Coordinates of C-alpha atoms in Angstrom, one line a residue:
M239 CA 113.1 198.9 -21.1
S240 CA 110.8 195.9 -21.7
F241 CA 107.7 195.5 -19.5
I242 CA 108.9 192.0 -18.5
D243 CA 112.6 191.5 -18.5
I244 CA 114.2 188.1 -17.7
R245 CA 117.9 187.6 -17.5
G246 CA 120.1 184.6 -16.9
L247 CA 117.2 182.7 -15.3
K248 CA 118.1 179.3 -13.8
K249 CA 116.4 176.6 -11.9
A250 CA 118.0 173.4 -10.4
F251 CA 116.3 170.7 -8.2
G252 CA 119.3 169.1 -6.6
A253 CA 121.9 168.2 -9.1
T254 CA 119.5 168.4 -12.1
T255 CA 119.2 171.8 -13.9
V256 CA 115.8 172.2 -15.5
V257 CA 116.3 175.8 -16.8
H258 CA 119.5 177.1 -18.1
D259 CA 120.4 180.9 -18.4
F260 CA 117.0 181.8 -19.8
D261 CA 116.7 185.3 -21.4
L262 CA 113.5 186.9 -22.5
S263 CA 112.0 190.4 -22.9
I264 CA 108.4 190.9 -23.1
E265 CA 106.6 194.2 -24.2
K266 CA 103.6 195.6 -22.5
G267 CA 100.3 194.3 -23.8
E268 CA 102.2 191.4 -25.7
F269 CA 100.7 187.9 -25.8
V270 CA 103.7 185.4 -25.4
S271 CA 103.5 181.6 -25.6
F272 CA 105.9 179.1 -24.2
L273 CA 105.6 176.1 -26.5
G274 CA 107.3 172.7 -25.8
P275 CA 107.0 169.2 -24.9
S276 CA 106.6 167.8 -21.1
G277 CA 109.7 168.5 -19.1
C278 CA 111.2 171.2 -21.3
G279 CA 110.9 173.9 -18.5
K280 CA 108.1 176.0 -19.7
T281 CA 105.8 175.7 -16.7
T282 CA 108.9 176.0 -14.2
I283 CA 109.6 179.5 -15.8
L284 CA 106.1 180.5 -15.4
R285 CA 106.1 179.5 -11.7
M286 CA 109.2 181.5 -11.0
I287 CA 107.6 184.5 -12.8
A288 CA 104.7 184.0 -10.5
G289 CA 106.8 183.3 -7.3
F290 CA 105.6 179.7 -6.8
E291 CA 109.2 178.5 -7.5
T292 CA 112.3 180.3 -6.3
A293 CA 114.9 180.8 -9.1
S294 CA 118.4 179.3 -8.5
G295 CA 119.9 182.3 -10.5
G296 CA 119.1 185.3 -12.6
S297 CA 116.6 188.1 -12.4
I298 CA 112.9 188.8 -13.1
A299 CA 111.8 192.4 -13.5
I300 CA 108.1 193.5 -14.1
D301 CA 107.7 197.2 -15.1
G302 CA 111.1 198.0 -14.2
R303 CA 110.7 196.5 -10.7
E304 CA 112.8 193.5 -9.7
V305 CA 110.4 190.8 -8.2
G306 CA 112.5 187.7 -7.7
H307 CA 112.7 188.4 -4.0
L308 CA 108.9 189.0 -3.6
P309 CA 106.2 186.6 -2.5
P310 CA 103.4 185.8 -5.1
A311 CA 100.9 188.2 -3.5
K312 CA 103.3 191.1 -4.1
R313 CA 104.2 190.6 -7.6
D314 CA 101.0 191.9 -9.2
V315 CA 100.3 188.9 -11.4
G316 CA 97.2 186.8 -12.0
M317 CA 97.6 183.1 -12.6
V318 CA 95.2 180.6 -14.2
F319 CA 95.8 176.8 -13.7
Q320 CA 95.2 173.8 -15.7
S321 CA 93.1 172.4 -12.9
Y322 CA 91.0 175.6 -12.6
A323 CA 91.6 175.6 -8.8
L324 CA 88.1 177.0 -8.0
F325 CA 86.9 176.8 -4.5
P326 CA 84.2 174.1 -4.3
N327 CA 82.4 175.7 -1.3
M328 CA 82.1 179.0 -2.8
T329 CA 79.7 180.3 -5.6
V330 CA 81.0 181.8 -8.9
G331 CA 80.5 185.3 -7.5
E332 CA 82.5 184.4 -4.3
N333 CA 85.2 182.8 -6.3
I334 CA 85.7 185.9 -8.5
A335 CA 85.6 188.1 -5.4
F336 CA 88.2 186.1 -3.4
G337 CA 91.3 188.2 -4.4
L338 CA 89.3 191.5 -4.1
K339 CA 88.4 190.5 -0.3
I340 CA 92.0 189.5 0.3
A341 CA 92.9 193.0 -0.9
K342 CA 90.5 194.5 1.6
K343 CA 88.4 196.2 -1.1
S344 CA 85.0 197.8 -0.1
A345 CA 81.8 195.7 -0.5
A346 CA 80.6 198.1 -3.1
E347 CA 83.7 197.9 -5.1
I348 CA 83.7 194.1 -4.9
R349 CA 80.1 193.9 -6.0
D350 CA 80.8 196.2 -8.9
R351 CA 84.0 194.4 -10.1
V352 CA 82.4 190.9 -10.0
G353 CA 79.5 192.0 -12.0
E354 CA 81.9 193.6 -14.5
M355 CA 84.0 190.4 -14.6
L356 CA 80.7 188.2 -15.1
A357 CA 79.7 190.3 -17.9
I358 CA 83.1 190.1 -19.6
I359 CA 83.1 186.3 -19.3
K360 CA 79.5 186.2 -20.5
L361 CA 78.3 184.4 -17.4
P362 CA 76.0 187.1 -15.6
Q363 CA 73.3 184.7 -14.8
L364 CA 75.5 182.1 -13.1
A365 CA 76.9 184.2 -10.2
E366 CA 75.1 182.0 -7.5
R367 CA 76.0 178.6 -9.0
Y368 CA 78.8 176.5 -7.5
P369 CA 81.7 175.1 -9.6
W370 CA 80.2 171.6 -9.7
Q371 CA 77.2 173.0 -11.5
L372 CA 79.3 174.4 -14.3
S373 CA 80.8 172.8 -17.4
G374 CA 84.6 172.7 -17.9
G375 CA 84.5 175.7 -20.2
Q376 CA 82.4 177.7 -17.7
Q377 CA 84.9 176.8 -14.9
Q378 CA 87.8 178.0 -16.8
R379 CA 86.0 181.3 -17.7
V380 CA 85.5 181.8 -13.9
A381 CA 89.0 180.9 -13.2
L382 CA 90.1 183.5 -15.8
A383 CA 87.8 186.1 -14.3
R384 CA 89.0 185.5 -10.8
A385 CA 92.6 186.2 -11.9
L386 CA 91.7 189.3 -13.8
A387 CA 89.4 190.7 -11.2
V388 CA 92.3 192.2 -9.1
R389 CA 93.6 194.1 -12.2
P390 CA 97.0 192.4 -12.3
Q391 CA 99.9 193.7 -14.5
V392 CA 100.7 190.3 -15.9
L393 CA 98.3 187.3 -16.7
L394 CA 99.9 183.8 -16.4
L395 CA 98.0 180.9 -18.2
D396 CA 99.3 177.4 -17.3
E397 CA 98.0 175.1 -20.0
P398 CA 94.4 176.3 -19.2
L399 CA 92.7 174.5 -22.1
S400 CA 94.3 171.0 -21.9
A401 CA 91.5 169.4 -19.9
L402 CA 88.7 170.7 -22.2
D403 CA 87.4 168.9 -25.4
A404 CA 88.6 170.0 -28.9
K405 CA 85.5 172.3 -29.8
I406 CA 85.5 173.9 -26.5
R407 CA 89.3 174.6 -26.6
V408 CA 89.1 176.3 -30.0
S409 CA 86.2 178.5 -28.8
L410 CA 87.8 179.5 -25.6
R411 CA 91.2 180.2 -27.0
E412 CA 89.4 182.7 -29.3
E413 CA 87.6 184.3 -26.3
I414 CA 90.9 184.5 -24.3
R415 CA 92.7 186.0 -27.0
S416 CA 89.9 188.6 -27.7
L417 CA 89.6 189.5 -24.0
Q418 CA 93.5 189.9 -23.7
R419 CA 93.3 192.3 -26.7
E420 CA 90.5 194.3 -25.2
L421 CA 92.2 194.6 -21.7
G422 CA 95.7 195.1 -23.2
I423 CA 97.2 192.9 -20.4
T424 CA 100.6 191.4 -20.9
T425 CA 100.1 187.6 -20.9
I426 CA 102.3 184.6 -21.0
F427 CA 100.5 181.4 -21.9
V428 CA 102.1 177.9 -21.6
T429 CA 101.1 175.1 -23.9
H430 CA 102.3 171.9 -25.6
D431 CA 99.7 172.4 -28.4
Q432 CA 101.3 174.1 -31.4
E433 CA 98.0 175.2 -32.8
E434 CA 97.1 177.0 -29.7
A435 CA 100.5 178.7 -29.6
L436 CA 100.5 179.5 -33.3
S437 CA 96.9 180.9 -33.5
M438 CA 97.0 182.9 -30.2
S439 CA 100.3 184.6 -29.9
D440 CA 102.3 187.7 -30.8
R441 CA 105.5 185.7 -30.3
V442 CA 106.2 182.0 -29.4
V443 CA 109.1 180.7 -27.4
V444 CA 109.8 177.3 -28.3
M445 CA 111.4 175.5 -25.3
H446 CA 113.8 172.5 -25.5
E447 CA 115.7 170.9 -22.5
G448 CA 115.4 174.0 -20.5
R449 CA 116.5 176.6 -23.0
A450 CA 114.8 178.8 -25.6
A451 CA 115.3 176.8 -28.9
Q452 CA 113.8 179.8 -30.9
V453 CA 111.8 183.0 -30.3
G454 CA 109.9 184.5 -32.9
T455 CA 106.4 185.3 -34.5
P456 CA 104.3 182.2 -35.3
F457 CA 105.1 183.0 -38.9
E458 CA 108.9 183.0 -38.2
V459 CA 109.0 179.7 -36.0
Y460 CA 106.9 177.8 -38.6
S461 CA 108.2 179.0 -41.7
Y462 CA 111.9 179.5 -40.6
P463 CA 112.9 177.0 -37.8
K464 CA 116.4 177.6 -36.6
N465 CA 117.3 173.9 -36.0
R466 CA 116.0 170.4 -36.2
F467 CA 114.2 170.4 -33.0
V468 CA 112.1 173.5 -33.8
A469 CA 111.4 172.2 -37.4
S470 CA 110.1 168.8 -36.1
F471 CA 108.1 170.1 -33.1
V472 CA 106.3 172.9 -34.8
G473 CA 104.0 171.6 -37.5
T474 CA 104.3 168.7 -39.7
L475 CA 107.2 168.5 -42.1
N476 CA 109.6 166.3 -44.0
L477 CA 113.3 165.9 -42.8
L478 CA 115.5 165.0 -45.5
E479 CA 119.3 164.4 -45.9
G480 CA 121.0 165.9 -48.9
E481 CA 124.4 166.4 -50.4
V482 CA 125.7 169.9 -51.5
I483 CA 126.5 170.2 -55.2
D484 CA 127.2 174.0 -54.9
T485 CA 126.0 177.0 -53.1
G486 CA 122.6 176.9 -55.0
R487 CA 121.9 173.3 -55.5
L488 CA 121.5 170.1 -53.6
S489 CA 121.2 166.4 -54.3
L490 CA 118.3 164.5 -52.9
D491 CA 118.6 160.8 -53.5
G492 CA 120.3 161.7 -56.8
A493 CA 117.9 164.3 -58.0
E494 CA 119.2 167.9 -58.2
V495 CA 117.1 170.5 -56.6
P496 CA 117.7 174.4 -56.3
V497 CA 118.1 175.8 -52.7
A498 CA 117.6 179.6 -52.2
R499 CA 119.5 180.0 -48.9
G500 CA 121.4 178.1 -46.3
L501 CA 124.2 176.5 -48.1
E502 CA 126.7 179.6 -47.9
G503 CA 130.0 178.3 -46.7
R504 CA 129.2 174.7 -47.4
T505 CA 131.4 172.9 -50.1
S506 CA 130.6 170.2 -52.6
G507 CA 130.0 166.8 -50.9
D508 CA 128.9 168.1 -47.6
K509 CA 126.0 166.5 -46.1
V510 CA 123.0 168.7 -44.8
T511 CA 119.5 168.3 -43.3
V512 CA 116.7 170.1 -44.9
A513 CA 113.2 170.5 -43.9
L514 CA 110.2 170.5 -46.4
R515 CA 106.6 171.5 -45.3
P516 CA 104.0 169.0 -47.0
E517 CA 101.8 171.9 -48.0
T518 CA 104.8 173.5 -50.2
V519 CA 105.0 170.2 -52.3
S520 CA 102.9 169.6 -55.2
L521 CA 102.5 166.9 -58.0
G522 CA 104.5 167.9 -61.1
M523 CA 103.2 168.0 -64.6
N524 CA 105.0 167.3 -68.0
G525 CA 107.8 165.4 -66.5
H526 CA 109.1 168.1 -64.3
G527 CA 110.2 167.6 -60.6
V528 CA 111.8 164.9 -58.4
P529 CA 110.7 161.4 -59.4
G530 CA 109.1 159.1 -56.9
I531 CA 106.4 156.3 -56.2
V532 CA 103.2 156.8 -54.4
E533 CA 103.4 154.7 -51.2
S534 CA 100.3 155.8 -49.3
V535 CA 97.3 158.0 -49.6
A536 CA 95.4 159.2 -46.5
F537 CA 92.1 161.1 -46.6
L538 CA 92.1 163.6 -43.8
G539 CA 88.8 165.4 -44.7
A540 CA 89.8 168.9 -46.0
V541 CA 93.2 167.6 -46.8
V542 CA 94.7 164.4 -48.8
R543 CA 97.9 163.4 -47.4
T544 CA 100.3 161.4 -49.8
R545 CA 103.5 159.8 -49.1
V546 CA 105.9 159.3 -52.0
R547 CA 109.1 157.2 -51.8
L548 CA 112.3 158.5 -53.5
E549 CA 115.3 156.2 -53.9
Q550 CA 116.1 156.1 -50.0
Q551 CA 113.8 158.7 -48.4
T552 CA 110.2 159.6 -48.4
I553 CA 108.3 163.0 -48.9
T554 CA 104.8 163.6 -47.6
L555 CA 102.7 166.2 -49.4
D556 CA 99.3 167.7 -48.3
A557 CA 96.8 168.9 -50.9
F558 CA 93.3 170.2 -50.5
N559 CA 90.6 167.8 -51.1
Q560 CA 89.0 168.8 -54.4
T561 CA 86.0 166.8 -55.6
T562 CA 87.0 167.6 -59.2
G563 CA 90.5 166.5 -58.7
R564 CA 92.3 163.2 -59.2
T565 CA 93.8 161.3 -56.2
P566 CA 97.2 159.6 -56.8
Q567 CA 97.2 155.8 -56.7
L568 CA 99.3 153.4 -54.7
G569 CA 102.3 152.5 -56.7
E570 CA 102.0 155.2 -59.4
P571 CA 105.2 157.1 -60.5
V572 CA 104.7 160.6 -59.8
R573 CA 107.0 163.9 -59.8
L574 CA 107.1 166.3 -56.9
V575 CA 107.7 170.0 -57.3
F576 CA 108.7 172.4 -54.6
G577 CA 110.4 175.9 -54.8
A578 CA 114.0 176.7 -54.0
D579 CA 112.7 178.9 -51.0
D580 CA 110.7 175.9 -49.6
L581 CA 113.7 173.9 -48.8
L582 CA 115.1 175.0 -45.3
V583 CA 118.7 174.0 -44.4
L584 CA 118.7 173.4 -40.8
G585 CA 121.5 174.2 -38.4
E586 CA 122.5 171.9 -35.3
D587 CA 120.2 171.4 -32.4

């Protein structure tokens, strides 16, 4: 049996249902991210697991124990909020000790555990400071230490990095993932940032309108999206309309291209939507590839992004910036090359 087992979970606010029959199994020690836009239900599910929202239906079990009827304090979970939620009148050490005092641990045990957590988050010298004396990144470390101090079975993270600047976010997400691996704690991380989800997770749950649109490893949801929503939300891509020639070929604006999979059961003349990642496209040589005209060229530092117009559609391609290479020019005729495996035939949303 899975360590966390969620079955048929529902949540309605009045006549509006925001989570529909949600199922998910999570293994012990796994790091799972809920990824999706605002309003997709990801935080509502997290709050139901924590006990801050009451489910309208379904069940939540942790380590074989049904917890749906239990108050938050009895669920053995730790939660870190986007807003940190540190007590401003308490020092760093007192904030970390708060849950331990509520649990009526001895003074010696509290002292030792607070010292241990301060060492883990690499802030041992700041025990006597107050939250207002800390940077945003330091405050989030303290919030994480407070959640972990009581040794919960499950760690819940509700967009904990969204209020931080870009460089601190990258650094802190690496620290969180390293700490999670070190402790082996089962973790659920909510985010709308695809880079966070893809870089940190064992598996990603892509949420859409209260449902799991796709569950898989970061590689799976990025490389093999199941439908148009997942394909467009996770990463940058080209969405193209094509016409089936046969089970192995497709017409894109009159250009015939091979397709490795996804056309089974389709007949000649059927219209399909295909996805093509920009990094899989390159400029062809010696007249090979799909013809087009360069419409724009954008320099993005390490990457040069080129948009090429076919007859009716456009394809964007990304290439590494090479100082010895030649940049395409506006209005230049070019040919685009991509493999049969690179075209992903999408299902319905």
